[in-house]
Amino acid sequence: MKLLIVTGMSGAGKSQAANALEDMGYYCVDNIPPSIIPAFVELSARGANSELSRLAIVTDIRGGEMFSELSGVLENLRKNQAYFKILFLDASNEVLINRYKENRRKHPLCEQNDITLTDAVNKEREILSQIRFEADYVVDTSRITSAQLKGQISDIFFGNINNGLKIQCKSFGFKYGADSEADMVFDVRCLPNPFYVDDLKDKTGIDKEVKDYVMSFPESVEFHKRMMNFIEYAIPLYAKEGKSQLVISIGCTGGKHRSVLFAEMLYRYLEQQGYRVSSLHRDIYK
């Protein structure tokens, strides 16, 4: 079980960080009192729920007096040999003040202490000074976009920005309608069709005989090569822009032979490269 404590200055981007972590497979819990954290740790450690194998807990000054318990809770976790990391989101005072003015929300400490926004930011920074010092990772969001924040988080916890992107390799048949969910579409109807070969008509692109037939043609080999070159170039660009899911759809006439084959080859390749990838054959049995 991987436990991540997400905290930091109000307005620094904790919600965006939690959204990014959720896209990367973390189960995220927002704005809970520190005293409840050990219960989540115990539940996760039981291993009964795979969804909790990666747990991110957001806790911050919104908890009021209860937030002061955080240091003691974390110290007890360390004594009990619980493994966790702390991610601290920060930004300059000027940026934080401007963000609150732009969204017209009240700083939590303004409501709790009836003080000005500037005083609230300064007071919060003082309160969080120790936990910031203890943090394993500090990310300053003063001059980065949400997409760049997601990229930094992915790089920290996965070692590669591309791993924050979930890819689906999908096949479909144009005769049943185009794929409205696709981000990227490849049309393989230009390649030799196994449907017109008696021994292959009832098979699918998953069968070796279909693959051997289609890939025996030089145009199929060249199409696959060019398709993969483009995909390899494009995926990092989608990841850089902060996209959380990418659907690559490949279509043929009936969605049973050529599209299935190419979607499966793409799936196997991306899986070998370490991407978070799945496959779906929409029309294979129609």
mmCIF file of N, CA and C in Angstrom, residues 151-276:
data_model
loop_
_atom_site.group_PDB
_atom_site.id
_atom_site.type_symbol
_atom_site.label_atom_id
_atom_site.label_comp_id
_atom_site.label_asym_id
_atom_site.label_seq_id
_atom_site.Cartn_x
_atom_site.Cartn_y
_atom_site.Cartn_z
ATOM 1 N N GLY A 151 1.999 17.004 -14.888
ATOM 2 C CA GLY A 151 3.231 16.423 -15.408
ATOM 3 C C GLY A 151 4.291 16.274 -14.332
ATOM 4 N N GLN A 152 4.415 17.276 -13.465
ATOM 5 C CA GLN A 152 5.393 17.191 -12.376
ATOM 6 C C GLN A 152 5.055 16.077 -11.400
ATOM 7 N N ILE A 153 3.775 15.960 -11.068
ATOM 8 C CA ILE A 153 3.358 14.916 -10.138
ATOM 9 C C ILE A 153 3.604 13.539 -10.742
ATOM 10 N N SER A 154 3.269 13.392 -12.024
ATOM 11 C CA SER A 154 3.512 12.113 -12.700
ATOM 12 C C SER A 154 4.997 11.783 -12.706
ATOM 13 N N ASP A 155 5.816 12.782 -12.952
ATOM 14 C CA ASP A 155 7.259 12.564 -13.002
ATOM 15 C C ASP A 155 7.801 12.168 -11.630
ATOM 16 N N ILE A 156 7.234 12.759 -10.559
ATOM 17 C CA ILE A 156 7.689 12.459 -9.202
ATOM 18 C C ILE A 156 7.339 11.033 -8.800
ATOM 19 N N PHE A 157 6.094 10.640 -9.052
ATOM 20 C CA PHE A 157 5.610 9.375 -8.514
ATOM 21 C C PHE A 157 5.670 8.208 -9.492
ATOM 22 N N PHE A 158 5.860 8.502 -10.767
ATOM 23 C CA PHE A 158 5.933 7.422 -11.746
ATOM 24 C C PHE A 158 7.233 7.446 -12.543
ATOM 25 N N GLY A 159 7.994 8.532 -12.438
ATOM 26 C CA GLY A 159 9.262 8.610 -13.136
ATOM 27 C C GLY A 159 9.140 8.950 -14.603
ATOM 28 N N ASN A 160 7.909 9.065 -15.104
ATOM 29 C CA ASN A 160 7.693 9.355 -16.519
ATOM 30 C C ASN A 160 6.333 9.993 -16.664
ATOM 31 N N ILE A 161 6.279 11.160 -17.297
ATOM 32 C CA ILE A 161 5.023 11.875 -17.457
ATOM 33 C C ILE A 161 4.011 11.047 -18.225
ATOM 34 N N ASN A 162 4.475 10.188 -19.150
ATOM 35 C CA ASN A 162 3.561 9.385 -19.958
ATOM 36 C C ASN A 162 2.768 8.398 -19.117
ATOM 37 N N ASN A 163 3.315 7.992 -17.963
ATOM 38 C CA ASN A 163 2.632 7.003 -17.131
ATOM 39 C C ASN A 163 1.396 7.558 -16.437
ATOM 40 N N GLY A 164 1.230 8.872 -16.467
ATOM 41 C CA GLY A 164 0.022 9.463 -15.920
ATOM 42 C C GLY A 164 -1.134 9.410 -16.896
ATOM 43 N N LEU A 165 -0.897 8.908 -18.087
ATOM 44 C CA LEU A 165 -1.894 8.844 -19.150
ATOM 45 C C LEU A 165 -2.389 7.418 -19.322
ATOM 46 N N LYS A 166 -3.702 7.233 -19.257
ATOM 47 C CA LYS A 166 -4.295 5.924 -19.480
ATOM 48 C C LYS A 166 -4.747 5.838 -20.931
ATOM 49 N N ILE A 167 -4.296 4.799 -21.648
ATOM 50 C CA ILE A 167 -4.563 4.672 -23.079
ATOM 51 C C ILE A 167 -5.473 3.476 -23.332
ATOM 52 N N GLN A 168 -6.464 3.679 -24.172
ATOM 53 C CA GLN A 168 -7.327 2.585 -24.597
ATOM 54 C C GLN A 168 -7.153 2.363 -26.092
ATOM 55 N N CYS A 169 -6.826 1.132 -26.471
ATOM 56 C CA CYS A 169 -6.704 0.748 -27.868
ATOM 57 C C CYS A 169 -8.014 0.092 -28.280
ATOM 58 N N LYS A 170 -8.689 0.685 -29.235
ATOM 59 C CA LYS A 170 -10.067 0.289 -29.531
ATOM 60 C C LYS A 170 -10.229 -0.038 -31.011
ATOM 61 N N SER A 171 -10.956 -1.109 -31.300
ATOM 62 C CA SER A 171 -11.289 -1.443 -32.683
ATOM 63 C C SER A 171 -12.786 -1.239 -32.900
ATOM 64 N N PHE A 172 -13.161 -0.940 -34.138
ATOM 65 C CA PHE A 172 -14.579 -0.762 -34.447
ATOM 66 C C PHE A 172 -14.802 -0.976 -35.943
ATOM 67 N N GLY A 173 -16.047 -1.154 -36.313
ATOM 68 C CA GLY A 173 -16.416 -1.306 -37.717
ATOM 69 C C GLY A 173 -17.165 -0.086 -38.205
ATOM 70 N N PHE A 174 -16.717 0.489 -39.319
ATOM 71 C CA PHE A 174 -17.356 1.685 -39.846
ATOM 72 C C PHE A 174 -18.817 1.431 -40.220
ATOM 73 N N LYS A 175 -19.152 0.192 -40.592
ATOM 74 C CA LYS A 175 -20.524 -0.115 -40.986
ATOM 75 C C LYS A 175 -21.497 0.009 -39.825
ATOM 76 N N TYR A 176 -20.966 0.018 -38.600
ATOM 77 C CA TYR A 176 -21.793 0.175 -37.407
ATOM 78 C C TYR A 176 -21.699 1.594 -36.830
ATOM 79 N N GLY A 177 -21.025 2.468 -37.553
ATOM 80 C CA GLY A 177 -20.883 3.845 -37.097
ATOM 81 C C GLY A 177 -19.494 4.143 -36.579
ATOM 82 N N ALA A 178 -19.048 5.380 -36.754
ATOM 83 C CA ALA A 178 -17.725 5.803 -36.288
ATOM 84 C C ALA A 178 -17.682 5.812 -34.761
ATOM 85 N N ASP A 179 -16.488 5.832 -34.218
ATOM 86 C CA ASP A 179 -16.316 5.832 -32.762
ATOM 87 C C ASP A 179 -16.305 7.274 -32.257
ATOM 88 N N SER A 180 -17.367 7.677 -31.604
ATOM 89 C CA SER A 180 -17.487 9.059 -31.129
ATOM 90 C C SER A 180 -16.585 9.359 -29.933
ATOM 91 N N GLU A 181 -16.027 8.316 -29.306
ATOM 92 C CA GLU A 181 -15.180 8.526 -28.131
ATOM 93 C C GLU A 181 -13.706 8.663 -28.479
ATOM 94 N N ALA A 182 -13.374 8.487 -29.747
ATOM 95 C CA ALA A 182 -11.960 8.428 -30.148
ATOM 96 C C ALA A 182 -11.290 9.794 -30.089
ATOM 97 N N ASP A 183 -10.053 9.792 -29.624
ATOM 98 C CA ASP A 183 -9.192 10.974 -29.724
ATOM 99 C C ASP A 183 -8.345 10.919 -30.990
ATOM 100 N N MET A 184 -8.100 9.704 -31.457
ATOM 101 C CA MET A 184 -7.253 9.480 -32.619
ATOM 102 C C MET A 184 -7.832 8.292 -33.385
ATOM 103 N N VAL A 185 -8.032 8.417 -34.690
ATOM 104 C CA VAL A 185 -8.651 7.352 -35.486
ATOM 105 C C VAL A 185 -7.747 6.975 -36.660
ATOM 106 N N PHE A 186 -7.574 5.656 -36.852
ATOM 107 C CA PHE A 186 -6.846 5.128 -38.008
ATOM 108 C C PHE A 186 -7.786 4.221 -38.794
ATOM 109 N N ASP A 187 -7.845 4.441 -40.091
ATOM 110 C CA ASP A 187 -8.724 3.684 -40.983
ATOM 111 C C ASP A 187 -7.893 2.656 -41.745
ATOM 112 N N VAL A 188 -8.113 1.355 -41.449
ATOM 113 C CA VAL A 188 -7.319 0.302 -42.105
ATOM 114 C C VAL A 188 -8.117 -0.423 -43.191
ATOM 115 N N ARG A 189 -9.191 0.197 -43.684
ATOM 116 C CA ARG A 189 -9.959 -0.402 -44.765
ATOM 117 C C ARG A 189 -9.178 -0.455 -46.068
ATOM 118 N N CYS A 190 -8.068 0.248 -46.133
ATOM 119 C CA CYS A 190 -7.244 0.243 -47.344
ATOM 120 C C CYS A 190 -6.376 -1.011 -47.453
ATOM 121 N N LEU A 191 -6.361 -1.832 -46.420
ATOM 122 C CA LEU A 191 -5.506 -3.026 -46.405
ATOM 123 C C LEU A 191 -6.290 -4.267 -46.834
ATOM 124 N N PRO A 192 -5.584 -5.320 -47.282
ATOM 125 C CA PRO A 192 -6.250 -6.566 -47.720
ATOM 126 C C PRO A 192 -7.192 -7.109 -46.661
ATOM 127 N N ASN A 193 -8.392 -7.518 -47.097
ATOM 128 C CA ASN A 193 -9.457 -7.906 -46.179
ATOM 129 C C ASN A 193 -9.588 -9.428 -46.060
ATOM 130 N N PRO A 194 -9.333 -9.993 -44.866
ATOM 131 C CA PRO A 194 -9.453 -11.447 -44.662
ATOM 132 C C PRO A 194 -10.892 -11.951 -44.810
ATOM 133 N N PHE A 195 -11.857 -11.065 -44.792
ATOM 134 C CA PHE A 195 -13.259 -11.462 -44.901
ATOM 135 C C PHE A 195 -13.523 -12.230 -46.197
ATOM 136 N N TYR A 196 -12.755 -11.908 -47.229
ATOM 137 C CA TYR A 196 -12.967 -12.539 -48.527
ATOM 138 C C TYR A 196 -12.149 -13.812 -48.707
ATOM 139 N N VAL A 197 -11.504 -14.273 -47.649
ATOM 140 C CA VAL A 197 -10.780 -15.547 -47.667
ATOM 141 C C VAL A 197 -11.622 -16.546 -46.869
ATOM 142 N N ASP A 198 -12.077 -17.612 -47.523
ATOM 143 C CA ASP A 198 -13.022 -18.545 -46.903
ATOM 144 C C ASP A 198 -12.554 -19.068 -45.550
ATOM 145 N N ASP A 199 -11.258 -19.419 -45.450
ATOM 146 C CA ASP A 199 -10.746 -19.998 -44.203
ATOM 147 C C ASP A 199 -10.615 -18.964 -43.077
ATOM 148 N N LEU A 200 -10.683 -17.676 -43.428
ATOM 149 C CA LEU A 200 -10.476 -16.627 -42.434
ATOM 150 C C LEU A 200 -11.735 -15.841 -42.106
ATOM 151 N N LYS A 201 -12.755 -16.004 -42.907
ATOM 152 C CA LYS A 201 -13.964 -15.192 -42.777
ATOM 153 C C LYS A 201 -14.550 -15.235 -41.378
ATOM 154 N N ASP A 202 -14.587 -16.397 -40.752
ATOM 155 C CA ASP A 202 -15.219 -16.547 -39.442
ATOM 156 C C ASP A 202 -14.252 -16.368 -38.273
ATOM 157 N N LYS A 203 -13.006 -16.117 -38.588
ATOM 158 C CA LYS A 203 -12.017 -15.856 -37.531
ATOM 159 C C LYS A 203 -11.982 -14.365 -37.219
ATOM 160 N N THR A 204 -11.165 -13.957 -36.254
ATOM 161 C CA THR A 204 -11.044 -12.542 -35.888
ATOM 162 C C THR A 204 -9.575 -12.121 -35.917
ATOM 163 N N GLY A 205 -9.367 -10.854 -35.725
ATOM 164 C CA GLY A 205 -8.011 -10.322 -35.721
ATOM 165 C C GLY A 205 -7.159 -10.810 -34.573
ATOM 166 N N ILE A 206 -7.769 -11.487 -33.617
ATOM 167 C CA ILE A 206 -7.005 -12.066 -32.511
ATOM 168 C C ILE A 206 -6.326 -13.359 -32.939
ATOM 169 N N ASP A 207 -6.873 -14.018 -33.955
ATOM 170 C CA ASP A 207 -6.335 -15.299 -34.418
ATOM 171 C C ASP A 207 -5.050 -15.104 -35.221
ATOM 172 N N LYS A 208 -4.101 -16.009 -34.995
ATOM 173 C CA LYS A 208 -2.798 -15.921 -35.652
ATOM 174 C C LYS A 208 -2.925 -16.007 -37.170
ATOM 175 N N GLU A 209 -3.860 -16.806 -37.656
ATOM 176 C CA GLU A 209 -4.008 -16.958 -39.106
ATOM 177 C C GLU A 209 -4.361 -15.639 -39.779
ATOM 178 N N VAL A 210 -5.192 -14.842 -39.126
ATOM 179 C CA VAL A 210 -5.566 -13.537 -39.673
ATOM 180 C C VAL A 210 -4.361 -12.603 -39.675
ATOM 181 N N LYS A 211 -3.616 -12.621 -38.585
ATOM 182 C CA LYS A 211 -2.419 -11.775 -38.516
ATOM 183 C C LYS A 211 -1.427 -12.165 -39.608
ATOM 184 N N ASP A 212 -1.182 -13.448 -39.760
ATOM 185 C CA ASP A 212 -0.220 -13.907 -40.772
ATOM 186 C C ASP A 212 -0.650 -13.473 -42.172
ATOM 187 N N TYR A 213 -1.958 -13.543 -42.417
ATOM 188 C CA TYR A 213 -2.452 -13.159 -43.744
ATOM 189 C C TYR A 213 -2.297 -11.649 -43.977
ATOM 190 N N VAL A 214 -2.814 -10.838 -43.070
ATOM 191 C CA VAL A 214 -2.793 -9.380 -43.257
ATOM 192 C C VAL A 214 -1.368 -8.849 -43.324
ATOM 193 N N MET A 215 -0.514 -9.334 -42.422
ATOM 194 C CA MET A 215 0.852 -8.797 -42.350
ATOM 195 C C MET A 215 1.780 -9.419 -43.386
ATOM 196 N N SER A 216 1.260 -10.294 -44.219
ATOM 197 C CA SER A 216 2.075 -10.838 -45.319
ATOM 198 C C SER A 216 2.166 -9.854 -46.476
ATOM 199 N N PHE A 217 1.349 -8.810 -46.446
ATOM 200 C CA PHE A 217 1.361 -7.809 -47.503
ATOM 201 C C PHE A 217 2.251 -6.633 -47.103
ATOM 202 N N PRO A 218 3.120 -6.198 -48.013
ATOM 203 C CA PRO A 218 4.042 -5.095 -47.680
ATOM 204 C C PRO A 218 3.321 -3.810 -47.300
ATOM 205 N N GLU A 219 2.149 -3.558 -47.911
ATOM 206 C CA GLU A 219 1.434 -2.331 -47.567
ATOM 207 C C GLU A 219 0.937 -2.360 -46.118
ATOM 208 N N SER A 220 0.622 -3.537 -45.603
ATOM 209 C CA SER A 220 0.204 -3.652 -44.199
ATOM 210 C C SER A 220 1.373 -3.361 -43.267
ATOM 211 N N VAL A 221 2.533 -3.900 -43.623
ATOM 212 C CA VAL A 221 3.725 -3.668 -42.814
ATOM 213 C C VAL A 221 4.090 -2.193 -42.796
ATOM 214 N N GLU A 222 4.001 -1.544 -43.952
ATOM 215 C CA GLU A 222 4.342 -0.123 -44.049
ATOM 216 C C GLU A 222 3.320 0.739 -43.312
ATOM 217 N N PHE A 223 2.044 0.388 -43.429
ATOM 218 C CA PHE A 223 1.000 1.133 -42.723
ATOM 219 C C PHE A 223 1.230 1.061 -41.212
ATOM 220 N N HIS A 224 1.512 -0.143 -40.731
ATOM 221 C CA HIS A 224 1.757 -0.332 -39.300
ATOM 222 C C HIS A 224 2.954 0.468 -38.830
ATOM 223 N N LYS A 225 3.993 0.480 -39.620
ATOM 224 C CA LYS A 225 5.207 1.218 -39.269
ATOM 225 C C LYS A 225 4.917 2.711 -39.153
ATOM 226 N N ARG A 226 4.200 3.247 -40.134
ATOM 227 C CA ARG A 226 3.914 4.690 -40.119
ATOM 228 C C ARG A 226 2.922 5.050 -39.013
ATOM 229 N N MET A 227 1.963 4.198 -38.775
ATOM 230 C CA MET A 227 1.015 4.438 -37.699
ATOM 231 C C MET A 227 1.728 4.490 -36.352
ATOM 232 N N MET A 228 2.626 3.540 -36.114
ATOM 233 C CA MET A 228 3.337 3.491 -34.844
ATOM 234 C C MET A 228 4.265 4.683 -34.680
ATOM 235 N N ASN A 229 4.897 5.113 -35.762
ATOM 236 C CA ASN A 229 5.768 6.296 -35.687
ATOM 237 C C ASN A 229 4.977 7.518 -35.236
ATOM 238 N N PHE A 230 3.772 7.667 -35.802
ATOM 239 C CA PHE A 230 2.955 8.816 -35.424
ATOM 240 C C PHE A 230 2.499 8.712 -33.970
ATOM 241 N N ILE A 231 2.044 7.543 -33.566
ATOM 242 C CA ILE A 231 1.558 7.361 -32.194
ATOM 243 C C ILE A 231 2.672 7.594 -31.187
ATOM 244 N N GLU A 232 3.859 7.081 -31.467
ATOM 245 C CA GLU A 232 4.991 7.274 -30.559
ATOM 246 C C GLU A 232 5.331 8.754 -30.410
ATOM 247 N N TYR A 233 5.141 9.510 -31.477
ATOM 248 C CA TYR A 233 5.411 10.945 -31.416
ATOM 249 C C TYR A 233 4.310 11.683 -30.669
ATOM 250 N N ALA A 234 3.050 11.260 -30.892
ATOM 251 C CA ALA A 234 1.917 12.011 -30.364
ATOM 252 C C ALA A 234 1.643 11.775 -28.891
ATOM 253 N N ILE A 235 1.851 10.557 -28.391
ATOM 254 C CA ILE A 235 1.489 10.246 -27.005
ATOM 255 C C ILE A 235 2.145 11.191 -25.992
ATOM 256 N N PRO A 236 3.466 11.446 -26.071
ATOM 257 C CA PRO A 236 4.063 12.380 -25.106
ATOM 258 C C PRO A 236 3.466 13.788 -25.182
ATOM 259 N N LEU A 237 2.988 14.187 -26.365
ATOM 260 C CA LEU A 237 2.391 15.516 -26.500
ATOM 261 C C LEU A 237 1.042 15.574 -25.775
ATOM 262 N N TYR A 238 0.249 14.511 -25.895
ATOM 263 C CA TYR A 238 -1.008 14.446 -25.152
ATOM 264 C C TYR A 238 -0.738 14.453 -23.642
ATOM 265 N N ALA A 239 0.265 13.687 -23.222
ATOM 266 C CA ALA A 239 0.604 13.632 -21.797
ATOM 267 C C ALA A 239 1.073 14.990 -21.289
ATOM 268 N N LYS A 240 1.850 15.683 -22.100
ATOM 269 C CA LYS A 240 2.383 16.994 -21.714
ATOM 270 C C LYS A 240 1.266 18.002 -21.515
ATOM 271 N N GLU A 241 0.196 17.873 -22.289
ATOM 272 C CA GLU A 241 -0.937 18.788 -22.179
ATOM 273 C C GLU A 241 -1.871 18.420 -21.029
ATOM 274 N N GLY A 242 -1.538 17.359 -20.305
ATOM 275 C CA GLY A 242 -2.304 17.000 -19.115
ATOM 276 C C GLY A 242 -3.498 16.105 -19.361
ATOM 277 N N LYS A 243 -3.567 15.481 -20.532
ATOM 278 C CA LYS A 243 -4.696 14.596 -20.815
ATOM 279 C C LYS A 243 -4.587 13.351 -19.949
ATOM 280 N N SER A 244 -5.714 12.934 -19.350
ATOM 281 C CA SER A 244 -5.685 11.792 -18.437
ATOM 282 C C SER A 244 -6.013 10.478 -19.137
ATOM 283 N N GLN A 245 -6.789 10.546 -20.231
ATOM 284 C CA GLN A 245 -7.140 9.331 -20.955
ATOM 285 C C GLN A 245 -7.101 9.597 -22.447
ATOM 286 N N LEU A 246 -6.520 8.656 -23.182
ATOM 287 C CA LEU A 246 -6.389 8.772 -24.629
ATOM 288 C C LEU A 246 -6.993 7.535 -25.274
ATOM 289 N N VAL A 247 -7.964 7.738 -26.172
ATOM 290 C CA VAL A 247 -8.599 6.628 -26.872
ATOM 291 C C VAL A 247 -8.095 6.623 -28.315
ATOM 292 N N ILE A 248 -7.373 5.557 -28.668
ATOM 293 C CA ILE A 248 -6.867 5.388 -30.027
ATOM 294 C C ILE A 248 -7.727 4.329 -30.701
ATOM 295 N N SER A 249 -8.518 4.734 -31.665
ATOM 296 C CA SER A 249 -9.458 3.825 -32.320
ATOM 297 C C SER A 249 -8.979 3.478 -33.722
ATOM 298 N N ILE A 250 -9.140 2.202 -34.059
ATOM 299 C CA ILE A 250 -8.750 1.707 -35.376
ATOM 300 C C ILE A 250 -9.968 1.041 -35.994
ATOM 301 N N GLY A 251 -10.336 1.508 -37.192
ATOM 302 C CA GLY A 251 -11.550 1.014 -37.804
ATOM 303 C C GLY A 251 -11.331 0.297 -39.123
ATOM 304 N N CYS A 252 -12.107 -0.762 -39.344
ATOM 305 C CA CYS A 252 -12.165 -1.415 -40.654
ATOM 306 C C CYS A 252 -13.647 -1.534 -41.023
ATOM 307 N N THR A 253 -13.972 -2.304 -42.006
ATOM 308 C CA THR A 253 -15.360 -2.348 -42.465
ATOM 309 C C THR A 253 -16.297 -2.905 -41.403
ATOM 310 N N GLY A 254 -16.001 -4.124 -40.916
ATOM 311 C CA GLY A 254 -16.903 -4.767 -39.960
ATOM 312 C C GLY A 254 -16.415 -4.791 -38.537
ATOM 313 N N GLY A 255 -15.180 -4.371 -38.293
ATOM 314 C CA GLY A 255 -14.653 -4.347 -36.928
ATOM 315 C C GLY A 255 -14.309 -5.710 -36.382
ATOM 316 N N LYS A 256 -13.970 -6.661 -37.258
ATOM 317 C CA LYS A 256 -13.725 -8.033 -36.823
ATOM 318 C C LYS A 256 -12.318 -8.524 -37.117
ATOM 319 N N HIS A 257 -11.707 -8.059 -38.209
ATOM 320 C CA HIS A 257 -10.425 -8.605 -38.631
ATOM 321 C C HIS A 257 -9.285 -7.591 -38.517
ATOM 322 N N ARG A 258 -9.175 -6.704 -39.507
ATOM 323 C CA ARG A 258 -8.020 -5.803 -39.593
ATOM 324 C C ARG A 258 -7.931 -4.832 -38.418
ATOM 325 N N SER A 259 -9.042 -4.224 -38.061
ATOM 326 C CA SER A 259 -9.010 -3.264 -36.954
ATOM 327 C C SER A 259 -8.646 -3.941 -35.640
ATOM 328 N N VAL A 260 -9.178 -5.134 -35.426
ATOM 329 C CA VAL A 260 -8.866 -5.884 -34.204
ATOM 330 C C VAL A 260 -7.388 -6.231 -34.157
ATOM 331 N N LEU A 261 -6.859 -6.676 -35.271
ATOM 332 C CA LEU A 261 -5.444 -7.029 -35.341
ATOM 333 C C LEU A 261 -4.559 -5.842 -34.996
ATOM 334 N N PHE A 262 -4.824 -4.700 -35.630
ATOM 335 C CA PHE A 262 -3.972 -3.530 -35.404
ATOM 336 C C PHE A 262 -4.144 -2.981 -33.989
ATOM 337 N N ALA A 263 -5.350 -3.040 -33.448
ATOM 338 C CA ALA A 263 -5.562 -2.586 -32.071
ATOM 339 C C ALA A 263 -4.823 -3.492 -31.085
ATOM 340 N N GLU A 264 -4.833 -4.794 -31.348
ATOM 341 C CA GLU A 264 -4.129 -5.735 -30.482
ATOM 342 C C GLU A 264 -2.615 -5.546 -30.558
ATOM 343 N N MET A 265 -2.100 -5.329 -31.758
ATOM 344 C CA MET A 265 -0.654 -5.098 -31.898
ATOM 345 C C MET A 265 -0.243 -3.826 -31.182
ATOM 346 N N LEU A 266 -1.077 -2.800 -31.291
ATOM 347 C CA LEU A 266 -0.785 -1.548 -30.600
ATOM 348 C C LEU A 266 -0.831 -1.741 -29.087
ATOM 349 N N TYR A 267 -1.846 -2.462 -28.626
ATOM 350 C CA TYR A 267 -1.982 -2.722 -27.192
ATOM 351 C C TYR A 267 -0.759 -3.454 -26.642
ATOM 352 N N ARG A 268 -0.336 -4.511 -27.325
ATOM 353 C CA ARG A 268 0.815 -5.286 -26.856
ATOM 354 C C ARG A 268 2.077 -4.441 -26.822
ATOM 355 N N TYR A 269 2.251 -3.605 -27.833
ATOM 356 C CA TYR A 269 3.451 -2.766 -27.887
ATOM 357 C C TYR A 269 3.465 -1.755 -26.734
ATOM 358 N N LEU A 270 2.350 -1.043 -26.541
ATOM 359 C CA LEU A 270 2.298 -0.025 -25.489
ATOM 360 C C LEU A 270 2.432 -0.652 -24.107
ATOM 361 N N GLU A 271 1.885 -1.852 -23.945
ATOM 362 C CA GLU A 271 2.017 -2.564 -22.677
ATOM 363 C C GLU A 271 3.485 -2.876 -22.394
ATOM 364 N N GLN A 272 4.205 -3.298 -23.403
ATOM 365 C CA GLN A 272 5.633 -3.599 -23.245
ATOM 366 C C GLN A 272 6.441 -2.348 -22.911
ATOM 367 N N GLN A 273 5.948 -1.197 -23.384
ATOM 368 C CA GLN A 273 6.644 0.060 -23.122
ATOM 369 C C GLN A 273 6.330 0.635 -21.747
ATOM 370 N N GLY A 274 5.449 -0.037 -21.002
ATOM 371 C CA GLY A 274 5.155 0.381 -19.641
ATOM 372 C C GLY A 274 4.007 1.353 -19.488
ATOM 373 N N TYR A 275 3.240 1.562 -20.549
ATOM 374 C CA TYR A 275 2.096 2.452 -20.453
ATOM 375 C C TYR A 275 0.939 1.776 -19.721
ATOM 376 N N ARG A 276 0.052 2.580 -19.144
ATOM 377 C CA ARG A 276 -1.193 2.079 -18.579
ATOM 378 C C ARG A 276 -2.181 1.960 -19.740
#
